Short mmCIF file of C-alpha atoms in Angstrom, two decimals:
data_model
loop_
_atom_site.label_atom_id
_atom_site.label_comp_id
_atom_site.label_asym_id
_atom_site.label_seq_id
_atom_site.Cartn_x
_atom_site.Cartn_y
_atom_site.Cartn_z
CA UNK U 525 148.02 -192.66 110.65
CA UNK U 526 145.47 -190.52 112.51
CA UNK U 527 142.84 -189.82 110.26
CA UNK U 528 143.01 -192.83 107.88
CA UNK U 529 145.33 -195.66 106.46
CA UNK U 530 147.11 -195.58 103.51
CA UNK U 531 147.37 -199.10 101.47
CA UNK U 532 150.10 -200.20 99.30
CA UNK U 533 152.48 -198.43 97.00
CA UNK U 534 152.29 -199.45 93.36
CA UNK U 535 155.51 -201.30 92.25
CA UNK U 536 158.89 -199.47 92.51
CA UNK U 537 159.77 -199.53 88.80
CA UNK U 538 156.51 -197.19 88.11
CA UNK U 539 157.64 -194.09 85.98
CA UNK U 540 156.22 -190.68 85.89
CA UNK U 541 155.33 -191.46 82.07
CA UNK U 542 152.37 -192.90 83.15
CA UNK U 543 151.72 -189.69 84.82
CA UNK U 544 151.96 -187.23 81.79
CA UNK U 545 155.33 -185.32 81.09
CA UNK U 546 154.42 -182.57 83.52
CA UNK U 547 155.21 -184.27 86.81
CA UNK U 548 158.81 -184.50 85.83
CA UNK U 549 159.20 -181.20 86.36
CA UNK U 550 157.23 -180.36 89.22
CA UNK U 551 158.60 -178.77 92.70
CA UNK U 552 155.88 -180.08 95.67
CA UNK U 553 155.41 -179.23 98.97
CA UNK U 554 154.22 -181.98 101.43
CA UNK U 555 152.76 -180.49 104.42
CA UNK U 556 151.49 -183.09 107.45
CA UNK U 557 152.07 -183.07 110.80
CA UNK U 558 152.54 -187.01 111.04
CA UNK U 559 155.65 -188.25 109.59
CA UNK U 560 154.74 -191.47 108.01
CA UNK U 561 152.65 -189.73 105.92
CA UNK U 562 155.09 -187.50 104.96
CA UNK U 563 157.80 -189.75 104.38
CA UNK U 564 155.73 -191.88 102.22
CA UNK U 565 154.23 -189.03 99.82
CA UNK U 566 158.00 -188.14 99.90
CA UNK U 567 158.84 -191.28 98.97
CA UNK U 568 156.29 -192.12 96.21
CA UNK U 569 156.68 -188.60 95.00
CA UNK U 570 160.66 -187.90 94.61
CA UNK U 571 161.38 -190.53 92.00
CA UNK U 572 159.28 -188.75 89.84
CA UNK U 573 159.18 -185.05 90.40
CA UNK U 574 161.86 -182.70 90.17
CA UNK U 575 162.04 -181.40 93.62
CA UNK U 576 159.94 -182.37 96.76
CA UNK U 577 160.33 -180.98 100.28
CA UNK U 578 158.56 -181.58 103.36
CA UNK U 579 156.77 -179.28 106.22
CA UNK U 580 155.57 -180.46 109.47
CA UNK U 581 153.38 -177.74 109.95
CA UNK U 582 151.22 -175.04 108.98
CA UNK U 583 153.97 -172.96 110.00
CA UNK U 584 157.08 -173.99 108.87
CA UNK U 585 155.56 -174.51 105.15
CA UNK U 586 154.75 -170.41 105.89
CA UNK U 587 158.33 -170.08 106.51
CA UNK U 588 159.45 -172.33 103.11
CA UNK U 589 157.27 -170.44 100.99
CA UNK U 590 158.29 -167.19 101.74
CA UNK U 591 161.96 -168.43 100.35
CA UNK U 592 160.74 -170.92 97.48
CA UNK U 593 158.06 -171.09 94.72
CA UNK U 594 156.19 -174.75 94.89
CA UNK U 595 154.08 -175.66 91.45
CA UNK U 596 151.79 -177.87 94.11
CA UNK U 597 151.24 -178.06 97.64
CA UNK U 598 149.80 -181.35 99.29
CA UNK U 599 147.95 -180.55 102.00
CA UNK U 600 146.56 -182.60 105.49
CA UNK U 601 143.38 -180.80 106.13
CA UNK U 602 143.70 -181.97 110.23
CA UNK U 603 146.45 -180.32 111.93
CA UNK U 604 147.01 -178.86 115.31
CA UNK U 605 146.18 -175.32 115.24
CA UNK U 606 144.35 -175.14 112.31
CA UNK U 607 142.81 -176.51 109.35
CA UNK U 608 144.82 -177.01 106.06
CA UNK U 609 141.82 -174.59 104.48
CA UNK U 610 142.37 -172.20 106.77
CA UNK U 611 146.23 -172.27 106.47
CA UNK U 612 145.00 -172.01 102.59
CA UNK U 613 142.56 -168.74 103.21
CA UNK U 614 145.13 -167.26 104.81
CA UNK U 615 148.18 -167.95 102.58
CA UNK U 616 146.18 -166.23 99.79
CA UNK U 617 146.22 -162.94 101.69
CA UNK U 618 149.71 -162.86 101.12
CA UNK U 619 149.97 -164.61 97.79
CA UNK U 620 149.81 -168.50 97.64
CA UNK U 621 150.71 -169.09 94.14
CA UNK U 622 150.75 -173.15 94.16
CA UNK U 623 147.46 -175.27 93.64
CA UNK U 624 146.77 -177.22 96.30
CA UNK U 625 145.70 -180.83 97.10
CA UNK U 626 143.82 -181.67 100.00
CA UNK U 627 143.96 -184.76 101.79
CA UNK U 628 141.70 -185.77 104.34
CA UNK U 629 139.40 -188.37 105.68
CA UNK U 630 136.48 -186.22 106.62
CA UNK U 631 134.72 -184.97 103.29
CA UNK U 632 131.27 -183.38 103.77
CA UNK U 633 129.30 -180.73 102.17
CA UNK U 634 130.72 -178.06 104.52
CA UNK U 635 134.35 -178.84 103.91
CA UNK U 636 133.68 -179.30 100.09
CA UNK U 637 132.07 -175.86 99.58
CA UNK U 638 134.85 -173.86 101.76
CA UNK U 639 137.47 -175.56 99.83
CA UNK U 640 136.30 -174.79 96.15
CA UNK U 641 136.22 -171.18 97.63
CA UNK U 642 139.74 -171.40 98.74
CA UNK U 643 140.74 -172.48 95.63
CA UNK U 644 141.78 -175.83 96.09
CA UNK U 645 142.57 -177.70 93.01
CA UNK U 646 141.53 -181.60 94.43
CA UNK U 647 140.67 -183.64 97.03
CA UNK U 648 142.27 -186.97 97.80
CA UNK U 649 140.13 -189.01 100.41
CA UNK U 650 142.05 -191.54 103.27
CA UNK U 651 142.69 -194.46 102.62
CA UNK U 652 144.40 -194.31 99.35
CA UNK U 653 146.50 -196.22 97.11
CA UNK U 654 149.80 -194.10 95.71
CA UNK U 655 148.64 -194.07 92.70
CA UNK U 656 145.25 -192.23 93.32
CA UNK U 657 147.79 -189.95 94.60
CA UNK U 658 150.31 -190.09 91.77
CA UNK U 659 146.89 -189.27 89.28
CA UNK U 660 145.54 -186.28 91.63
CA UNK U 661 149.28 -184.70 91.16
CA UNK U 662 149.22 -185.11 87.56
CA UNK U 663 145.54 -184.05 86.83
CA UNK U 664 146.50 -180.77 88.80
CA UNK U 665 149.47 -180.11 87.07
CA UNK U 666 147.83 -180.84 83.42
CA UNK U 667 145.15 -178.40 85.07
CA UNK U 668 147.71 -175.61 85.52
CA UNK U 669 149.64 -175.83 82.37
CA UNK U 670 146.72 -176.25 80.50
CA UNK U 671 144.84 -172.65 81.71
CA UNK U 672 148.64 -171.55 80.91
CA UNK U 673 148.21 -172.48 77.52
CA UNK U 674 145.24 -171.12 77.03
CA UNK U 675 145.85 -167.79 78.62
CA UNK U 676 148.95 -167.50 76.42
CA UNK U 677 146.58 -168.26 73.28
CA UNK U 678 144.42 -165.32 74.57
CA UNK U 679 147.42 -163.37 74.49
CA UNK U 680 148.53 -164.49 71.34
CA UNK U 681 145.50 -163.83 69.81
CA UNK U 682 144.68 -160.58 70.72
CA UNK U 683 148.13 -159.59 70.06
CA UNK U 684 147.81 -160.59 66.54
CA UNK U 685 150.80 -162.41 67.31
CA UNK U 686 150.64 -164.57 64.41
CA UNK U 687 151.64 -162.45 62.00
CA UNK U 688 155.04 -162.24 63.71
CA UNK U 689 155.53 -165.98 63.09
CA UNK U 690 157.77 -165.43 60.09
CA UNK U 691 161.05 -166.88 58.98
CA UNK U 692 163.78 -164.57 59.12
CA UNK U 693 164.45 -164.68 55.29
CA UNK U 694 167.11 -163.58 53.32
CA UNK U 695 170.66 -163.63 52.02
CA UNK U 696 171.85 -160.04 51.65
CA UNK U 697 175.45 -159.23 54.47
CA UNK U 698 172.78 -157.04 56.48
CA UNK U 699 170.25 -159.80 57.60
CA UNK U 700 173.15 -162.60 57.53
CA UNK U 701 175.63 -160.81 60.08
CA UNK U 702 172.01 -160.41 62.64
CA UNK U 703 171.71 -164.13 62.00
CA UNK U 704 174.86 -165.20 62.93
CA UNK U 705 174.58 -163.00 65.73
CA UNK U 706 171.08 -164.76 66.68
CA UNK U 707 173.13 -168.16 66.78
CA UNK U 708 176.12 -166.78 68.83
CA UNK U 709 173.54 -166.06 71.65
CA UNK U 710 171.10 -168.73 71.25
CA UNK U 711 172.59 -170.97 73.98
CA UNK U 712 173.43 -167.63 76.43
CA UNK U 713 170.98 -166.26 79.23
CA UNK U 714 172.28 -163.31 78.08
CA UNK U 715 169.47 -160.33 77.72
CA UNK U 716 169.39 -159.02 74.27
CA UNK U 717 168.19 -155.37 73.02
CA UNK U 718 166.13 -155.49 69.25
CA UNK U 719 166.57 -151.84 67.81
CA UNK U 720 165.44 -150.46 64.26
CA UNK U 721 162.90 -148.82 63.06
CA UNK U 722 159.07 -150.52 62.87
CA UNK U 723 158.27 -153.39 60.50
CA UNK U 724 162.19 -154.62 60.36
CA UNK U 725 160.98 -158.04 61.87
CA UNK U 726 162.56 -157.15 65.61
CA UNK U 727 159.75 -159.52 67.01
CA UNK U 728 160.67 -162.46 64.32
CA UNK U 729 164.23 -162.25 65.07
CA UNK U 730 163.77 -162.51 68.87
CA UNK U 731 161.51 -165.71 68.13
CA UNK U 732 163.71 -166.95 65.86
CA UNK U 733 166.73 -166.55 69.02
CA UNK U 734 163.92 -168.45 70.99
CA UNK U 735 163.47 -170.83 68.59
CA UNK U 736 167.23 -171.48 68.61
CA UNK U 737 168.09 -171.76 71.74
CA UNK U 738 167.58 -174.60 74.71
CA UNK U 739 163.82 -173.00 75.48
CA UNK U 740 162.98 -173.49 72.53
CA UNK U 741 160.15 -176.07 73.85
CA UNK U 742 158.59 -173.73 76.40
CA UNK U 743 156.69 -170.83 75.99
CA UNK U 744 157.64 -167.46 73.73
CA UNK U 745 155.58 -164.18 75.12
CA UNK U 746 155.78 -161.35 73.31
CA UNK U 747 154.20 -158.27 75.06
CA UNK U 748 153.48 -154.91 73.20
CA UNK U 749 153.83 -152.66 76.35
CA UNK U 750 152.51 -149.65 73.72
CA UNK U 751 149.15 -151.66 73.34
CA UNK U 752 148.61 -152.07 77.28
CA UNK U 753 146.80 -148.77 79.34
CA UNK U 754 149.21 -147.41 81.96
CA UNK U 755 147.40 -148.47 84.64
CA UNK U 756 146.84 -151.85 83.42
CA UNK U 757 150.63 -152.98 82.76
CA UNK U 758 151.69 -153.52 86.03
CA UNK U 759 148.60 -156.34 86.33
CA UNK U 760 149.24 -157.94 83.27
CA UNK U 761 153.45 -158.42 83.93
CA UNK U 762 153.57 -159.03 87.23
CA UNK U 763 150.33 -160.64 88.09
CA UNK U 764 147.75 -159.55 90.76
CA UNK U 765 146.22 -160.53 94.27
CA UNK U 766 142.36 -158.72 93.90
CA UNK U 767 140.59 -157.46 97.43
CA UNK U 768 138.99 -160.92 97.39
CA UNK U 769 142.23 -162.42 97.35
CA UNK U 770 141.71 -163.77 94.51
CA UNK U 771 145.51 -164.33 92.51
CA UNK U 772 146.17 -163.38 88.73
CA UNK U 773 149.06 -164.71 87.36
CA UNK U 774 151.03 -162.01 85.63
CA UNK U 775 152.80 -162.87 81.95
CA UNK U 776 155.72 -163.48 84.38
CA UNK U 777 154.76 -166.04 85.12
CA UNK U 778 153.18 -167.66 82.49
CA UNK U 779 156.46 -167.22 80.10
CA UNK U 780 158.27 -169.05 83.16
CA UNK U 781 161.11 -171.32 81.83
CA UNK U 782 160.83 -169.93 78.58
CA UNK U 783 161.39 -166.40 77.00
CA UNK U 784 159.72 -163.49 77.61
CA UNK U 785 160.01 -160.38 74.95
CA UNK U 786 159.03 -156.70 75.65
CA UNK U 787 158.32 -154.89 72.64
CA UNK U 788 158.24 -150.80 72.63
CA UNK U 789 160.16 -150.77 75.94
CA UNK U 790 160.70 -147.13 75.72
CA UNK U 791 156.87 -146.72 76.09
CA UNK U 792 156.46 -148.48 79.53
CA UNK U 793 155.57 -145.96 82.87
CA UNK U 794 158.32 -145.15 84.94
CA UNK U 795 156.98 -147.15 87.73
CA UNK U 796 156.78 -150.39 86.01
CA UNK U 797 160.69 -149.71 84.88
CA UNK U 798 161.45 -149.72 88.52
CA UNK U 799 159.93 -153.11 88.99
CA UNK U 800 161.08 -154.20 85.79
CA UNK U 801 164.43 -153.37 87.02
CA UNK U 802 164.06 -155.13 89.94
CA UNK U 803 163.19 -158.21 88.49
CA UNK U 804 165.82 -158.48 86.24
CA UNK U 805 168.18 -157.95 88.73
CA UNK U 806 166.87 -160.55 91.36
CA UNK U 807 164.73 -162.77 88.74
CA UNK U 808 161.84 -162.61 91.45
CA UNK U 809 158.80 -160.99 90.69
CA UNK U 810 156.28 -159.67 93.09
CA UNK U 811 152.45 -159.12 92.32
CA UNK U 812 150.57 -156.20 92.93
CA UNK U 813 149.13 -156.97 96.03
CA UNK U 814 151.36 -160.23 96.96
CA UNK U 815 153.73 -159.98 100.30
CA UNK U 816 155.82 -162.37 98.28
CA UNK U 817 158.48 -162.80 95.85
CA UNK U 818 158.24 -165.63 93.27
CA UNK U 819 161.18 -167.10 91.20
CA UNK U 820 161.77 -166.89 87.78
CA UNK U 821 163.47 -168.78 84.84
CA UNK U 822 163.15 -166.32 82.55
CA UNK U 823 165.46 -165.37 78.97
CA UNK U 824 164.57 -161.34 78.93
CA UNK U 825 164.38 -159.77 75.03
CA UNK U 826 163.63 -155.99 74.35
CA UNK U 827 162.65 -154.29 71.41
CA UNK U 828 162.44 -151.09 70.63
CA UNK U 829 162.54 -148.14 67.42
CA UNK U 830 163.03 -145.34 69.99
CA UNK U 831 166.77 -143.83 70.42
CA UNK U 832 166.91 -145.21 73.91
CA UNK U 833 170.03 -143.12 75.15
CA UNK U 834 168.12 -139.76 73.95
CA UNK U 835 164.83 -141.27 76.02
CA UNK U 836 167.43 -141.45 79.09
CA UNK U 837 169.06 -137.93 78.73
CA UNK U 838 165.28 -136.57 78.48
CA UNK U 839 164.57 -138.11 81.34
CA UNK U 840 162.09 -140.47 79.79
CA UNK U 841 163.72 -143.59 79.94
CA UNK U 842 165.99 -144.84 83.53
CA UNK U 843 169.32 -145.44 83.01
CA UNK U 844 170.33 -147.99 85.02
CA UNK U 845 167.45 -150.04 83.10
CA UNK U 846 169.07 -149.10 80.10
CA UNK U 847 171.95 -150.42 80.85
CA UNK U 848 170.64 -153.37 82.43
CA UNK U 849 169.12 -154.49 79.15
CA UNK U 850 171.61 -152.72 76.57
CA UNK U 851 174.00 -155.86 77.18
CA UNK U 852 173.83 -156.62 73.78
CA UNK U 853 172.17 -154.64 70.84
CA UNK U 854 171.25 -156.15 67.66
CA UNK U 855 170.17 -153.47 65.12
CA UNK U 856 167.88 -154.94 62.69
CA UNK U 857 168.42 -153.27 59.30
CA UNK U 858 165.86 -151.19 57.08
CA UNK U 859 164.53 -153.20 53.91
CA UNK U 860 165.93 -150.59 51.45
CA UNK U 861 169.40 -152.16 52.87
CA UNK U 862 168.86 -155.65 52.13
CA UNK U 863 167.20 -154.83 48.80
CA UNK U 864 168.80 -158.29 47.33
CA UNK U 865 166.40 -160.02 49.62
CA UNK U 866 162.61 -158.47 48.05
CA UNK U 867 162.57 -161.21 45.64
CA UNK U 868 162.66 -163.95 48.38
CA UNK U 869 160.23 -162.03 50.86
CA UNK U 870 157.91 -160.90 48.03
CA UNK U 871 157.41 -164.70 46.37
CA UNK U 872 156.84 -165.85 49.91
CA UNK U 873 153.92 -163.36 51.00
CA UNK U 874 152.77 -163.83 47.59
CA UNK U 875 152.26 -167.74 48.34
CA UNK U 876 151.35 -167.32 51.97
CA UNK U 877 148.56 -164.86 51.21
CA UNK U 878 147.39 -166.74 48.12
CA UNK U 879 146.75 -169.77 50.06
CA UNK U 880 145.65 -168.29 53.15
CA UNK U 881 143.11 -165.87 51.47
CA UNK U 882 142.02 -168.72 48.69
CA UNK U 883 142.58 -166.26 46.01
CA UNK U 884 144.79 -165.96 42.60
CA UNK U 885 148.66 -165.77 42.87
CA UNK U 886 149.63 -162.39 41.41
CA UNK U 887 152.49 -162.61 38.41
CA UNK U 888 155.74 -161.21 40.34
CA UNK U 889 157.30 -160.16 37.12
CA UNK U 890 160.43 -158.57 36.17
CA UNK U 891 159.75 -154.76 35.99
CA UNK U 892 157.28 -155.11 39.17
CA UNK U 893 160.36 -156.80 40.77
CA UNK U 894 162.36 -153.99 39.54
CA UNK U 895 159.81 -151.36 40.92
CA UNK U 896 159.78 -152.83 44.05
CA UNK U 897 163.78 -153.01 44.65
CA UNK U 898 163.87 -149.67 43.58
CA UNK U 899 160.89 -148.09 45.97
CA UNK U 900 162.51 -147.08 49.69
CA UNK U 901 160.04 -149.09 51.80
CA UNK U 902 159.44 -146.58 54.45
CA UNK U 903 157.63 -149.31 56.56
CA UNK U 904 160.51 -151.99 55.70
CA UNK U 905 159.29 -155.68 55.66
CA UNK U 906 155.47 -154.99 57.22
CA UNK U 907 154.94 -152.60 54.67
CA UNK U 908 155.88 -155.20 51.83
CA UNK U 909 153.91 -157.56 53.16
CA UNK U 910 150.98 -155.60 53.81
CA UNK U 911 151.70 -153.96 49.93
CA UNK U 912 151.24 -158.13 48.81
CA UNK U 913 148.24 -158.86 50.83
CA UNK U 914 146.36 -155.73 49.62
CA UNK U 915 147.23 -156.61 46.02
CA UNK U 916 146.05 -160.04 46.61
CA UNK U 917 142.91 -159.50 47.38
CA UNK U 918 142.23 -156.60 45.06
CA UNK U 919 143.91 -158.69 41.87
CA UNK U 920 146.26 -156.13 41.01
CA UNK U 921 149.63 -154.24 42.48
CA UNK U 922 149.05 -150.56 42.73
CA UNK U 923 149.83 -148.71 39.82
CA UNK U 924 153.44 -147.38 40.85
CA UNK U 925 154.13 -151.28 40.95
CA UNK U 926 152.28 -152.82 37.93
CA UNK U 927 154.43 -154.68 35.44
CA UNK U 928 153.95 -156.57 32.27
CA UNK U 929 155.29 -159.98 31.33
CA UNK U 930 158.16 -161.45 32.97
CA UNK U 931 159.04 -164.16 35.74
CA UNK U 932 156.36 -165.01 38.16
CA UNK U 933 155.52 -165.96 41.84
CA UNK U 934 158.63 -168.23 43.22
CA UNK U 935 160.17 -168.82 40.48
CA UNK U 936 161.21 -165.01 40.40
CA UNK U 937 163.85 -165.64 43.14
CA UNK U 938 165.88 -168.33 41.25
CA UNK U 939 166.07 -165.25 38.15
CA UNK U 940 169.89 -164.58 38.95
CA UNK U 941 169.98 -162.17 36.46
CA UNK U 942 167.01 -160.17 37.83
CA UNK U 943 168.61 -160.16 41.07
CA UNK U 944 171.95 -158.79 39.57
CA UNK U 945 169.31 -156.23 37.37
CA UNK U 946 168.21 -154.86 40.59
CA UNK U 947 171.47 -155.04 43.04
CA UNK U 948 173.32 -152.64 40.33
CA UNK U 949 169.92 -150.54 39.62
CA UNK U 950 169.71 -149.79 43.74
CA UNK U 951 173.31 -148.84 44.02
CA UNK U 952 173.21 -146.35 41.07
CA UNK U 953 169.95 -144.71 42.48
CA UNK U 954 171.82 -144.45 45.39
CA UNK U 955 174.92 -142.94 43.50
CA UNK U 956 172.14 -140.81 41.57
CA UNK U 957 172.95 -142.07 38.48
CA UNK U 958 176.99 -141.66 38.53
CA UNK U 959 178.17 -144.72 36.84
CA UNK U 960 181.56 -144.62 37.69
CA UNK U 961 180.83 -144.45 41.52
CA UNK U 962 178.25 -147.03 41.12
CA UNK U 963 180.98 -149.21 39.80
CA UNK U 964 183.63 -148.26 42.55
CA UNK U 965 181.11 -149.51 45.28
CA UNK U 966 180.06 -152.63 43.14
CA UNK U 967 183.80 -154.01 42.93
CA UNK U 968 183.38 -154.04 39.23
CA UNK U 969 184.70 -151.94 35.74
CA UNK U 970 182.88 -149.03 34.65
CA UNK U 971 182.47 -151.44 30.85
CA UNK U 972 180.59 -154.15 33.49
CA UNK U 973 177.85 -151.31 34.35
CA UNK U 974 177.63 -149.79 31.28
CA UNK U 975 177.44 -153.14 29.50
CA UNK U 976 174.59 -154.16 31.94
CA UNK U 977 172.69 -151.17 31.29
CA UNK U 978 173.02 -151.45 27.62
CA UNK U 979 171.47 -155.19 27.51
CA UNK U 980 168.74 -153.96 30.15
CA UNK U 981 167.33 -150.78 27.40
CA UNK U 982 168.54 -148.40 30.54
#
C-alpha cells in the first residue's frame, strides 16, 4: 500500500454480532484510489454489512452519491487531486449526508483540527488490523443511531407524545370494524388517511397500525404540522444544509425504515404540500439547501379532523395530494358512538392516573357510569380522559357526574348488567324517550324495555 500496511484479517468465521446489531444493516462506501485496499475493506466489510460498494476516486464516489444514500463513507485521506477532507468540505456544499471515516497514515494537529471541522466521525491510523476497522464502523454507526434516538426523544417529548401511547380499547362494532381494518393493512406499504373529529385516538390507531405491522421495531414519528411555525416546517421534515454547511437531518430522515405520521395535514403551507407531494411520489427527499436527493423507506400515515375535499374545492388543500394520500380512509368514530366502551376506557384512566399521580382511585360507580354513558362527549376519548385526571387529583367527579354507591374502579367493566343499563339508556335518549323505537333499533320486544326500565326505578 502507499501510505501504510495493513496486517492480518481476524478469522473468517467473525460475525457482525460482535460488532453491535447496527452494522448489519449498514450501506458503506469505500473510497481509495489503490485497489488492495479497497478490495480488502470490501472484503472484511461485505460479510457483515448490508450493502458495500467501492469508488476509486474522489470523483466517481461524487458520481455514486448523487444516485445512492450511504449510512458511512470510508475515506483515504491521500489521493491524487485532492485530499479526502477536501473531497469532504466540498461534498457538504451540496449535502453529504453519510459520516465519514478517515483513514490515513499521516495524523497531525493540522489534519486533526480540519477534520473535526469537516465533520468527520473517526480516524483510523495505517497500519491496522480489520478489526480496528470493523470497531471504527460500528462505533460510528452506534454514534448515528444513537443522536437518532435522542433527537426522536426530543421530539417525543416536546410533542407530549406520550399521552398518545394508548391501547386502542374497546368492544363496541364502531372501534372493532377500525381494528380489523388496522390488521388488514398492517403488512401493506399502503398510505393510510386518519379522519374524525379531535380526541377520537387518530394518533393511537396509526401507532397501533405501526405497532402491527413489519416496522414495528423501528422508529414511529408523529409530527403535529399545526404545532410547527410556517416557516419552520419545511426544516424540521425535510432537513437542512445551514450557510456554514452545516447538515440537519429533517424527521425524514430520522423516521427512515420506520413510519412516519402527519397529524393536522390540512394545516401544512402550500409549499411544503408540493414537496410533500413530491416525496411521496419518488420516496426521495431533498433538504432545504441540499443539491441532492436522499432515499427513503418510509410507511406515510395522515391524520386529520378537517373535511379535506371542502379544503380542496376552497382552494386550501392540493388535490393531487389529496388524492395521493386518500388511498385509504379510516374514519375513527366519536365516543358518543361507542358508548358500550366508557366503562373499559374510564376504569383504565382511572388506574393509569391513580398510579401515575400517587393519589386515591375514585369509586366508578353505577349512576356516575350511567352519567357518563349518557353525557355526548364533545371532545370524545381526550375529553374523558382529561374529565378522569382532573377528578383524580381534585378527589371528586364534577358535580354533573357524582354518584353514590355502586361498582367501583375495574371491576365496573365486568358489571354486565350496567353495561346493558346504559346500552338501552343511550339508545332511548337517542329515540327521545320513544320506547317502542328504542326497542325496534335494540332487536328486542317493547315488554324487554319496559321490563328493564321497571327493575332500573326509570
Amino acid at each position: 500500500m502507499r501510505d501504510g500496511m495493513v496486517t492480518a484479517m481476524r478469522p473468517a468465521d467473525s460475525t457482525s454480532d460482535e460488532y453491535g446489531e447496527n452494522l448489519a444493516g449498514a450501506s458503506i462506501l469505500v473510497i481509495d484510489d489503490e485497489p488492495g485496499m479497497r478490495n480488502f475493506l470490501t472484503k472484511i466489510l461485505e460479510p457483515r454489512c448490508k450493502r458495500v460498494e467501492q469508488a476509486a476516486s474522489a470523483a466517481a464516489a461524487s458520481t455514486i452519491l448523487d444516485q445512492a444514500h450511504f449510512d458511512l463513507i470510508i475515506l483515504d485521506n491521500v489521493m491524487p487531486g485532492k485530499t479526502g477532507l477536501e473531497w469532504v468540505q466540498e461534498q457538504r456544499r451540496v449535502g453529504l449526508f453519510a459520516d465519514t471515516i478517515l483513514v490515513t497514515a499521516y495524523a497531525d494537529l493540522e489534519t486533526a483540527i480540519l477534520a473535526l471541522r469537516a465533520g468527520v466521525a473517526d480516524f483510523v491510523l495505517k497500519p491496522f488490523r480489520a478489526n480496528q476497522i470493523l470497531n471504527s464502523v460500528a462505533r460510528a454507526l452506534d454514534r448515528k443511531y444513537l443522536r437518532r434516538e435522542n433527537y426522536l426523544l426530543k421530539h417525543e417529548l416536546s410533542a407530549e407524545g406520550n399521552a398518545a401511547r394508548g391501547r386502542l380499547l374497546g368492544k363496541s362494532t364502531a372501534i372493532s370494524q377500525a381494528r380489523d381494518m388496522l390488521h388488514r393493512l398492517a403488512p401493506l406499504p399502503t398510505p393510510v388517511l386518519f379522519t374524525g373529529a379531535s380526541g377520537t385516538g387518530k394518533e393511537i390507531a396509526a401507532r397501533t397500525l405501526h405497532s402491527l405491522s413489519e416496522r414495528a421495531e423501528k422508529p414511529f414519528v408523529a409530527v403535529n404540522c399545526a404545532a410547527i411555525a410556517p416557516d419552520r416546517i419545511a426544516h424540521e421534515l425535510f432537513g437542512l444544509i445551514d450557510d456554514q454547511n452545516r447538515r440537519k437531518d429533517g424527521l425524514f430522515l430520522h423516521a427512515d425504515g420506520g413510519t412516519l405520521f402527519l397529524d393536522e395535514v390540512a394545516q401544512m403551507p402550500d409549499q411544503v404540500q408540493a414537496a410533500l407531494l413530491r416525496v411521496l411520489e419518488d420516496q426521495r427527499v431533498r433538504p432545504v439547501g441540499a443539491e441532492r436527493d436522499i432515499p427513503l423507506n418510509l410507511r406515510f400515515l395522515f391524520a386529520t379532523n378537517a373535511d379535506l375535499q371542502q379544503a380542496v374545492a376552497e382552494g386550501r388543500f392540493r388535490a393531487d395530494l389529496y388524492h395521493r394520500i386518500n388511498v385509504v380512509e379510516i374514519k375513527m368514530p366519536p365516543l358518543k358512538d361507542r358508548v358500550e366502551d366508557i366503562v373499559e376506557l374510564a376504569a383504565l384512566f382511572m388506574e393509569q392516573f391513580a398510579s401515575s399521580l400517587g393519589m386515591a382511585a375514585l369509586e366508578l360507580n353505577e349512576e356516575t357510569l350511567l352519567k357518563f354513558s349518557r353525557y355526548d362527549w364533545p371532545g370524545n376519548v381526550r375529553e374523558l380522559r382529561n374529565l378522569i385526571e382532573r377528578s383524580v387529583i381534585l378527589g371528586e367527579f364534577p358535580e354533573e357526574f357524582a354518584g353514590k354507591g355502586g361498582i367501583a374502579g375495574v371491576a365496573a367493566v365486568e358489571s354486565l348488567d350496567l353495561v346493558t343499563q346504559r346500552h338501552i339508556m343511550h339508545v332511548l335518549d337517542a329515540c327521545d324517550g320513544n320506547r317502542a323505537e328504542a326497542a325496534r333499533r335494540l332487536g328486542v320486544s317493547r315488554k324487554t324495555v319496559d321490563r328493564k326500565c321497571s327493575s332500573w326505578d326509570v
